[in-house]
Amino acid sequence: MNSFFARKYVVSGIFVAIALTLIARLFYLQIIDDSYIHSANSNVMRKVIVYPARGVILDRKGKVLVQNEPVYDLMVTPREVKEIDTALFCKLIDIDKEGFIKRMDKARAHSPYRASIFEKQLSVRTWAQYQEYQYQFRGFYVQKRTIRSYPDSIAAQFLGYVSEVNDKDIERSNGFYRSGDYIGRSGVERSYEDLIRGKRGVNNLMVDALNRPKGIFMEGKYDTLAVAGEGLVSSLDKDLQILGESLMKNKLGSIVAIEPATGEILAYISSPSYNPNLMVGRQVGNNYMKLLNDDTKPLFNRPIQASYPPGSVFKVVSALTAQQAGVIDRNTVFFCPHGYSYGGGRGWMGCTHYHGSTTLQRSVAVSCNTYYGFTYAKMIDGRGLSGPKAYDLWRNATTQFGIGHKLGIDLPGEKPGLLPTSEFYTKRYGNDKWRSSFNISLSIGQGEMGITPLQMANIMAIVANKGFYYRPHLIKGIGAQKIAKKEFTEKISAGVDEKYYPVVIQGMSDAVNTPEGTAWSNRIPGIEMCGKTGTAQNPHGENHAVFFAFAPRENPKIAIAVFVENAGYGGTWAGPIASMMVEKYLKDTITTPKYIQDRIYKANFLPAPKKVIDPKSKDVKKADSIKSKTDTVKSKRQLAALVKPKETIVHHSEVKRRHE
Amino acid sequence: MNNQKNSFFGKIDWLTITLWLSLCLIGLFNIRAAVFNPEMPGFFTLGTNYGKQSLYLISAIILGISILIIDAKFFSSASPIFYGITAILLVIVLVVGRNVGGNQAWIDLGFFRLQPSEFAKLSTCLLLANFLSAQSNKAPTMQTLAMGAGIVLFPVFLVMLQPDTGSALAFFSLIFVFYREGYVNNELLIFGGLCILLFVLALLFNPWILILVLAAIIGFFMWSFRKKRKYIINLSILFAACTAFILCVDLVYDHVLQPHQRDRIDIILGKTEDLKGKGYNLNQSKIAIGSGQFWGKGYLQGTQTKYNFVPEQSTDFIFCTVGEEWGFVGSVTLIAIYLTLLLRIIHIAERQRSAFARIYAYGVASILFFHLFINIGMTIGIIPVIGIPLPFVSYGGSSLWSFTILLFIMLKFDSNRKGVV
């Protein structure tokens, strides 16, 4: 004890104060600030994504159209890469040294500590080769995922393709997609993306400070399983599809076959097609550019995007809507003097033959233009209404057959076709005094009218069903579910009573099954097919060959539309294709004579490879014959048409504007 | 003899022994957690720090008992010899020492690595007690203070040559001893505190701005006391001293401190944030402790320590394991045990009849306090990273033994307090 005894309190006080300071700081760190627990978790936690398999797509009989194939993404964690034999490594995965350095730089820029993709989609073979040496390459590992594979390489436009998501997709998806995910880009892959993509799983691993895996985070409490995508059952008949694609080889055009009783699409051919396997794998970028730049537009989805003047098939629609409107009946007879005179004799719409007195049934069978000229005139001029009003009624009846609007098929990119409103003509003629003679070509499905092959097949389904259709669709079931979408079971009326159909159907049957009919050569022994040939006018060259039909007449099983561009006469080119398809589907055999089959298979209607046109020499050549200014302008436009590759490809959509 | 022995053990302060043992056991368990390898969860192997620390603890207990048996007089009279031996060891370590992490602090004895600076604290404490107690009947003089300071500063000088700043700073904690004995008065203690404050401020802010602010404050006081000439002169001197001090701080910071020390100070003051490089240790340490939250993650469940995110996790950063696995509850418990021990030591000191024992006990309290404050303060980011152990808890034989000897000599004196040392 001495005089400074009291100082023990000062010393104790300092000790207590400092201890409280430490505790206060701990209180802040451990209780108030909760950011540290997140930092600790993010230190230790590594998310490993488990990619789900996309849904498999089967045909109507359960055969595989699309399946999945394993591939291996080679991952790298740059910081862990040490002393590897670069030459051997490059050789194994088939890259050069510059490529190696480039990829490593990219990975390092992403993060030196975290794994990123070094090389995408090693094939099973490359992977197997690499795997033997894997132990030598520290810092690299392989992550398995699946890509699409198409065993028969068919139905490319129908199935569509998938590709890696881009920034826009990620943004649009509200965070569903992450970089590296795949998304359906076209076809069924796109329209059913939500169902077939499945759900990504996450495994949360724990790693130590050196990024070595050490176990499962929180015993897997936050892990999620990958859920495989739903399988789709397509309405397609694979064998029919294969036949159709081989028949359409080297031709431009489409085949659409529908089961009338359900609206299920049996065959969906867009030609030229491409091998869907080109759109997967490491070469997809190059392949895609090749397809995109191909003059024959293999990526163009003709059955729903190409629009043609309907021609003869429209006579079938006219025959039905006119009966329903009451302007004609089954006994109405018109006289065909090899054509139809209109506008007080100022206009003449030719007919193929001198048909004489023609009944409704015969008009269908022989495809008499004159008959429908008279019918259209009665529809527009003979109802005591102004031209535009009568036209609106006519148009309304026509659209109920699925013309001029989208049918709602389960594919992206469907086009509505073309059927102008009365305002269009009123505007064109400057007043509403116009009559049937102003657009008489509509009576025979020419002029300002465009129809897709799908719409044409659907019209056949309506006729086959005698008055109604189901929305044509390509997917009939999802997973175990029998119905893909409710709207596909909805019966849609075409607005013409059932009683008006038999006479038209008889006419179509006559067209195929009587010698006078336009499709006599396309008859099928043992099957009463009702059909018609058609020819879509093409101002750019040979007409497009068209054939549409349904069969058998009683209880029809298939409605079909065939388009072969630039082929000429429908009965010669489109007819045999339709016959073979129908017979194949109904009887699983083809009795069409061998020589006709050969002719079809060997035919090549692809446009000749484009010649490089030198505009200068063309100018010089033209200069001699050109005198007036207007002519010069015209020739320039023609020249532009020749030079522009686009014109020669989409000319069918041009057709509708050329008839006037 | 028998009777004497009973009374001998009866006089031992069992509370201190309980606190000491609980700290050692807490240390042992947390060292196990820190070096725990989930892939080899075997409980006991001598190859790990945990296994070694168990042996150190057993030997520390034997050491403690031996000290209690030895005559107390031995420690007071032999203190100059101890001091001499450790001084020689501190010189030897500079020659034959093993360099670990830039510090030449260890003498490798094959089975054991001896850290002389740990023992130097002990012997300095003893010699200081010896010296000051001899003067305790006289009033404190400047001469005594200077000689006492010399006893402390000589080993500081030797330790700084290693250079082991942390251990060197620990000696300065003995200022409490001087304070208690009256060599340092209250004003000086406050002045010392202010110096530290000014030092920190000088590092944080531009010195010229600081001087301007100071000038404004002192100017205000001068204006207030403008009638009293004496105050004006004093304030002028104070201002001049402060200005000089601030400028010195910068000089010290730029030219005396080593680059890594500058970095550590910058990090603690928030002047740099380099979480992947210089700031990595502290950041990971704070993450470990902060992520423990209230109840902690549970024994062996700390991911920060188990997966080696925290460096030096069984030695200097052992508190991270406590904070992460035992949370706020465990951290506060540990600090409470320490504080109880410190206050108990002061209590013991004050009940000593002999000045030697009192002075020595204050030395023990000061050294333990300093280590506690600096070590925990460093792991939670209020003190720059200084490599010193947490007494009894951190892994390390030298540290455990020297702190145990330090404490048990005090207990020996205490058990003998009725006698004359």
PDB file of N, CA and C in Angstrom, chain A residues 507-553:
ATOM      1  N   GLY A 507     -68.217 -32.445-107.576  1.00  0.00           N
ATOM      2  CA  GLY A 507     -67.446 -31.806-108.634  1.00  0.00           C
ATOM      3  C   GLY A 507     -65.959 -32.080-108.476  1.00  0.00           C
ATOM      4  N   MET A 508     -65.461 -32.046-107.232  1.00  0.00           N
ATOM      5  CA  MET A 508     -64.038 -32.312-106.999  1.00  0.00           C
ATOM      6  C   MET A 508     -63.706 -33.763-107.247  1.00  0.00           C
ATOM      7  N   SER A 509     -64.664 -34.631-106.915  1.00  0.00           N
ATOM      8  CA  SER A 509     -64.449 -36.039-107.191  1.00  0.00           C
ATOM      9  C   SER A 509     -64.398 -36.273-108.701  1.00  0.00           C
ATOM     10  N   ASP A 510     -65.292 -35.592-109.398  1.00  0.00           N
ATOM     11  CA  ASP A 510     -65.302 -35.701-110.863  1.00  0.00           C
ATOM     12  C   ASP A 510     -63.985 -35.220-111.450  1.00  0.00           C
ATOM     13  N   ALA A 511     -63.442 -34.165-110.859  1.00  0.00           N
ATOM     14  CA  ALA A 511     -62.189 -33.610-111.387  1.00  0.00           C
ATOM     15  C   ALA A 511     -61.086 -34.658-111.400  1.00  0.00           C
ATOM     16  N   VAL A 512     -61.118 -35.535-110.407  1.00  0.00           N
ATOM     17  CA  VAL A 512     -60.072 -36.554-110.324  1.00  0.00           C
ATOM     18  C   VAL A 512     -60.503 -37.847-111.005  1.00  0.00           C
ATOM     19  N   ASN A 513     -61.758 -38.178-110.804  1.00  0.00           N
ATOM     20  CA  ASN A 513     -62.175 -39.522-111.165  1.00  0.00           C
ATOM     21  C   ASN A 513     -62.958 -39.628-112.475  1.00  0.00           C
ATOM     22  N   THR A 514     -63.127 -38.524-113.242  1.00  0.00           N
ATOM     23  CA  THR A 514     -63.736 -38.629-114.574  1.00  0.00           C
ATOM     24  C   THR A 514     -62.732 -38.113-115.603  1.00  0.00           C
ATOM     25  N   PRO A 515     -62.767 -38.684-116.788  1.00  0.00           N
ATOM     26  CA  PRO A 515     -61.773 -38.311-117.805  1.00  0.00           C
ATOM     27  C   PRO A 515     -61.822 -36.827-118.153  1.00  0.00           C
ATOM     28  N   GLU A 516     -63.003 -36.202-117.984  1.00  0.00           N
ATOM     29  CA  GLU A 516     -63.079 -34.793-118.344  1.00  0.00           C
ATOM     30  C   GLU A 516     -62.400 -33.913-117.293  1.00  0.00           C
ATOM     31  N   GLY A 517     -62.271 -34.428-116.066  1.00  0.00           N
ATOM     32  CA  GLY A 517     -61.733 -33.641-114.950  1.00  0.00           C
ATOM     33  C   GLY A 517     -60.285 -33.220-115.182  1.00  0.00           C
ATOM     34  N   THR A 518     -59.921 -32.136-114.475  1.00  0.00           N
ATOM     35  CA  THR A 518     -58.579 -31.587-114.694  1.00  0.00           C
ATOM     36  C   THR A 518     -57.497 -32.459-114.072  1.00  0.00           C
ATOM     37  N   ALA A 519     -57.899 -33.362-113.130  1.00  0.00           N
ATOM     38  CA  ALA A 519     -56.890 -34.129-112.412  1.00  0.00           C
ATOM     39  C   ALA A 519     -57.060 -35.619-112.668  1.00  0.00           C
ATOM     40  N   TRP A 520     -57.622 -35.955-113.793  1.00  0.00           N
ATOM     41  CA  TRP A 520     -57.875 -37.365-114.158  1.00  0.00           C
ATOM     42  C   TRP A 520     -56.594 -38.199-114.033  1.00  0.00           C
ATOM     43  N   SER A 521     -55.512 -37.616-114.397  1.00  0.00           N
ATOM     44  CA  SER A 521     -54.258 -38.373-114.376  1.00  0.00           C
ATOM     45  C   SER A 521     -53.749 -38.610-112.956  1.00  0.00           C
ATOM     46  N   ASN A 522     -54.362 -37.942-111.983  1.00  0.00           N
ATOM     47  CA  ASN A 522     -53.862 -38.077-110.623  1.00  0.00           C
ATOM     48  C   ASN A 522     -54.712 -38.990-109.751  1.00  0.00           C
ATOM     49  N   ARG A 523     -55.632 -39.693-110.372  1.00  0.00           N
ATOM     50  CA  ARG A 523     -56.515 -40.577-109.592  1.00  0.00           C
ATOM     51  C   ARG A 523     -55.703 -41.700-108.950  1.00  0.00           C
ATOM     52  N   ILE A 524     -56.257 -42.207-107.836  1.00  0.00           N
ATOM     53  CA  ILE A 524     -55.569 -43.290-107.128  1.00  0.00           C
ATOM     54  C   ILE A 524     -56.493 -44.488-107.149  1.00  0.00           C
ATOM     55  N   PRO A 525     -56.029 -45.606-107.632  1.00  0.00           N
ATOM     56  CA  PRO A 525     -56.889 -46.793-107.672  1.00  0.00           C
ATOM     57  C   PRO A 525     -57.317 -47.183-106.251  1.00  0.00           C
ATOM     58  N   GLY A 526     -58.610 -47.374-106.075  1.00  0.00           N
ATOM     59  CA  GLY A 526     -59.119 -47.862-104.793  1.00  0.00           C
ATOM     60  C   GLY A 526     -59.403 -46.788-103.778  1.00  0.00           C
ATOM     61  N   ILE A 527     -59.088 -45.540-104.135  1.00  0.00           N
ATOM     62  CA  ILE A 527     -59.380 -44.458-103.194  1.00  0.00           C
ATOM     63  C   ILE A 527     -60.127 -43.372-103.950  1.00  0.00           C
ATOM     64  N   GLU A 528     -61.273 -42.951-103.409  1.00  0.00           N
ATOM     65  CA  GLU A 528     -61.953 -41.834-104.070  1.00  0.00           C
ATOM     66  C   GLU A 528     -61.400 -40.531-103.505  1.00  0.00           C
ATOM     67  N   MET A 529     -60.448 -39.986-104.235  1.00  0.00           N
ATOM     68  CA  MET A 529     -59.847 -38.719-103.819  1.00  0.00           C
ATOM     69  C   MET A 529     -60.618 -37.591-104.484  1.00  0.00           C
ATOM     70  N   CYS A 530     -60.936 -36.553-103.729  1.00  0.00           N
ATOM     71  CA  CYS A 530     -61.576 -35.374-104.288  1.00  0.00           C
ATOM     72  C   CYS A 530     -60.515 -34.285-104.342  1.00  0.00           C
ATOM     73  N   GLY A 531     -60.274 -33.765-105.543  1.00  0.00           N
ATOM     74  CA  GLY A 531     -59.190 -32.795-105.607  1.00  0.00           C
ATOM     75  C   GLY A 531     -59.315 -31.882-106.792  1.00  0.00           C
ATOM     76  N   LYS A 532     -58.393 -30.999-106.893  1.00  0.00           N
ATOM     77  CA  LYS A 532     -58.380 -30.094-108.043  1.00  0.00           C
ATOM     78  C   LYS A 532     -56.935 -29.705-108.331  1.00  0.00           C
ATOM     79  N   THR A 533     -56.687 -29.495-109.583  1.00  0.00           N
ATOM     80  CA  THR A 533     -55.388 -28.936-109.923  1.00  0.00           C
ATOM     81  C   THR A 533     -55.514 -27.427-109.894  1.00  0.00           C
ATOM     82  N   GLY A 534     -54.420 -26.785-109.798  1.00  0.00           N
ATOM     83  CA  GLY A 534     -54.448 -25.338-109.842  1.00  0.00           C
ATOM     84  C   GLY A 534     -53.158 -24.833-110.426  1.00  0.00           C
ATOM     85  N   THR A 535     -53.231 -23.605-110.881  1.00  0.00           N
ATOM     86  CA  THR A 535     -52.029 -23.013-111.431  1.00  0.00           C
ATOM     87  C   THR A 535     -51.992 -21.581-110.928  1.00  0.00           C
ATOM     88  N   ALA A 536     -50.956 -21.297-110.188  1.00  0.00           N
ATOM     89  CA  ALA A 536     -50.841 -19.925-109.709  1.00  0.00           C
ATOM     90  C   ALA A 536     -49.976 -19.165-110.687  1.00  0.00           C
ATOM     91  N   GLN A 537     -50.576 -18.072-111.227  1.00  0.00           N
ATOM     92  CA  GLN A 537     -49.854 -17.331-112.258  1.00  0.00           C
ATOM     93  C   GLN A 537     -48.620 -16.675-111.683  1.00  0.00           C
ATOM     94  N   ASN A 538     -47.563 -16.753-112.463  1.00  0.00           N
ATOM     95  CA  ASN A 538     -46.297 -16.195-112.009  1.00  0.00           C
ATOM     96  C   ASN A 538     -45.731 -15.341-113.122  1.00  0.00           C
ATOM     97  N   PRO A 539     -45.806 -14.012-112.970  1.00  0.00           N
ATOM     98  CA  PRO A 539     -45.348 -13.137-114.057  1.00  0.00           C
ATOM     99  C   PRO A 539     -43.843 -13.219-114.281  1.00  0.00           C
ATOM    100  N   HIS A 540     -43.107 -13.860-113.372  1.00  0.00           N
ATOM    101  CA  HIS A 540     -41.643 -13.903-113.477  1.00  0.00           C
ATOM    102  C   HIS A 540     -41.144 -15.091-114.266  1.00  0.00           C
ATOM    103  N   GLY A 541     -42.028 -16.052-114.499  1.00  0.00           N
ATOM    104  CA  GLY A 541     -41.545 -17.239-115.217  1.00  0.00           C
ATOM    105  C   GLY A 541     -42.628 -18.278-115.269  1.00  0.00           C
ATOM    106  N   GLU A 542     -42.214 -19.533-115.280  1.00  0.00           N
ATOM    107  CA  GLU A 542     -43.159 -20.653-115.288  1.00  0.00           C
ATOM    108  C   GLU A 542     -44.144 -20.459-114.147  1.00  0.00           C
ATOM    109  N   ASN A 543     -45.428 -20.820-114.363  1.00  0.00           N
ATOM    110  CA  ASN A 543     -46.418 -20.745-113.280  1.00  0.00           C
ATOM    111  C   ASN A 543     -46.102 -21.759-112.194  1.00  0.00           C
ATOM    112  N   HIS A 544     -46.711 -21.526-111.043  1.00  0.00           N
ATOM    113  CA  HIS A 544     -46.553 -22.463-109.946  1.00  0.00           C
ATOM    114  C   HIS A 544     -47.579 -23.571-110.076  1.00  0.00           C
ATOM    115  N   ALA A 545     -47.121 -24.807-109.932  1.00  0.00           N
ATOM    116  CA  ALA A 545     -48.022 -25.945-110.012  1.00  0.00           C
ATOM    117  C   ALA A 545     -48.654 -26.163-108.647  1.00  0.00           C
ATOM    118  N   VAL A 546     -49.999 -26.294-108.638  1.00  0.00           N
ATOM    119  CA  VAL A 546     -50.715 -26.434-107.370  1.00  0.00           C
ATOM    120  C   VAL A 546     -51.633 -27.643-107.448  1.00  0.00           C
ATOM    121  N   PHE A 547     -51.756 -28.379-106.383  1.00  0.00           N
ATOM    122  CA  PHE A 547     -52.761 -29.416-106.304  1.00  0.00           C
ATOM    123  C   PHE A 547     -53.277 -29.473-104.888  1.00  0.00           C
ATOM    124  N   PHE A 548     -54.625 -29.577-104.789  1.00  0.00           N
ATOM    125  CA  PHE A 548     -55.179 -29.705-103.442  1.00  0.00           C
ATOM    126  C   PHE A 548     -56.247 -30.773-103.479  1.00  0.00           C
ATOM    127  N   ALA A 549     -56.404 -31.482-102.387  1.00  0.00           N
ATOM    128  CA  ALA A 549     -57.306 -32.620-102.400  1.00  0.00           C
ATOM    129  C   ALA A 549     -57.617 -33.051-100.989  1.00  0.00           C
ATOM    130  N   PHE A 550     -58.630 -33.897-100.879  1.00  0.00           N
ATOM    131  CA  PHE A 550     -58.793 -34.636 -99.637  1.00  0.00           C
ATOM    132  C   PHE A 550     -59.244 -36.042-100.000  1.00  0.00           C
ATOM    133  N   ALA A 551     -59.067 -36.986 -99.083  1.00  0.00           N
ATOM    134  CA  ALA A 551     -59.397 -38.366 -99.401  1.00  0.00           C
ATOM    135  C   ALA A 551     -59.516 -39.149 -98.097  1.00  0.00           C
ATOM    136  N   PRO A 552     -60.221 -40.232 -98.068  1.00  0.00           N
ATOM    137  CA  PRO A 552     -61.217 -40.598 -99.093  1.00  0.00           C
ATOM    138  C   PRO A 552     -62.455 -39.711 -98.988  1.00  0.00           C
ATOM    139  N   ARG A 553     -63.339 -39.843 -99.954  1.00  0.00           N
ATOM    140  CA  ARG A 553     -64.488 -38.936 -99.977  1.00  0.00           C
ATOM    141  C   ARG A 553     -65.342 -39.124 -98.720  1.00  0.00           C
TER     142      ARG A 553
END
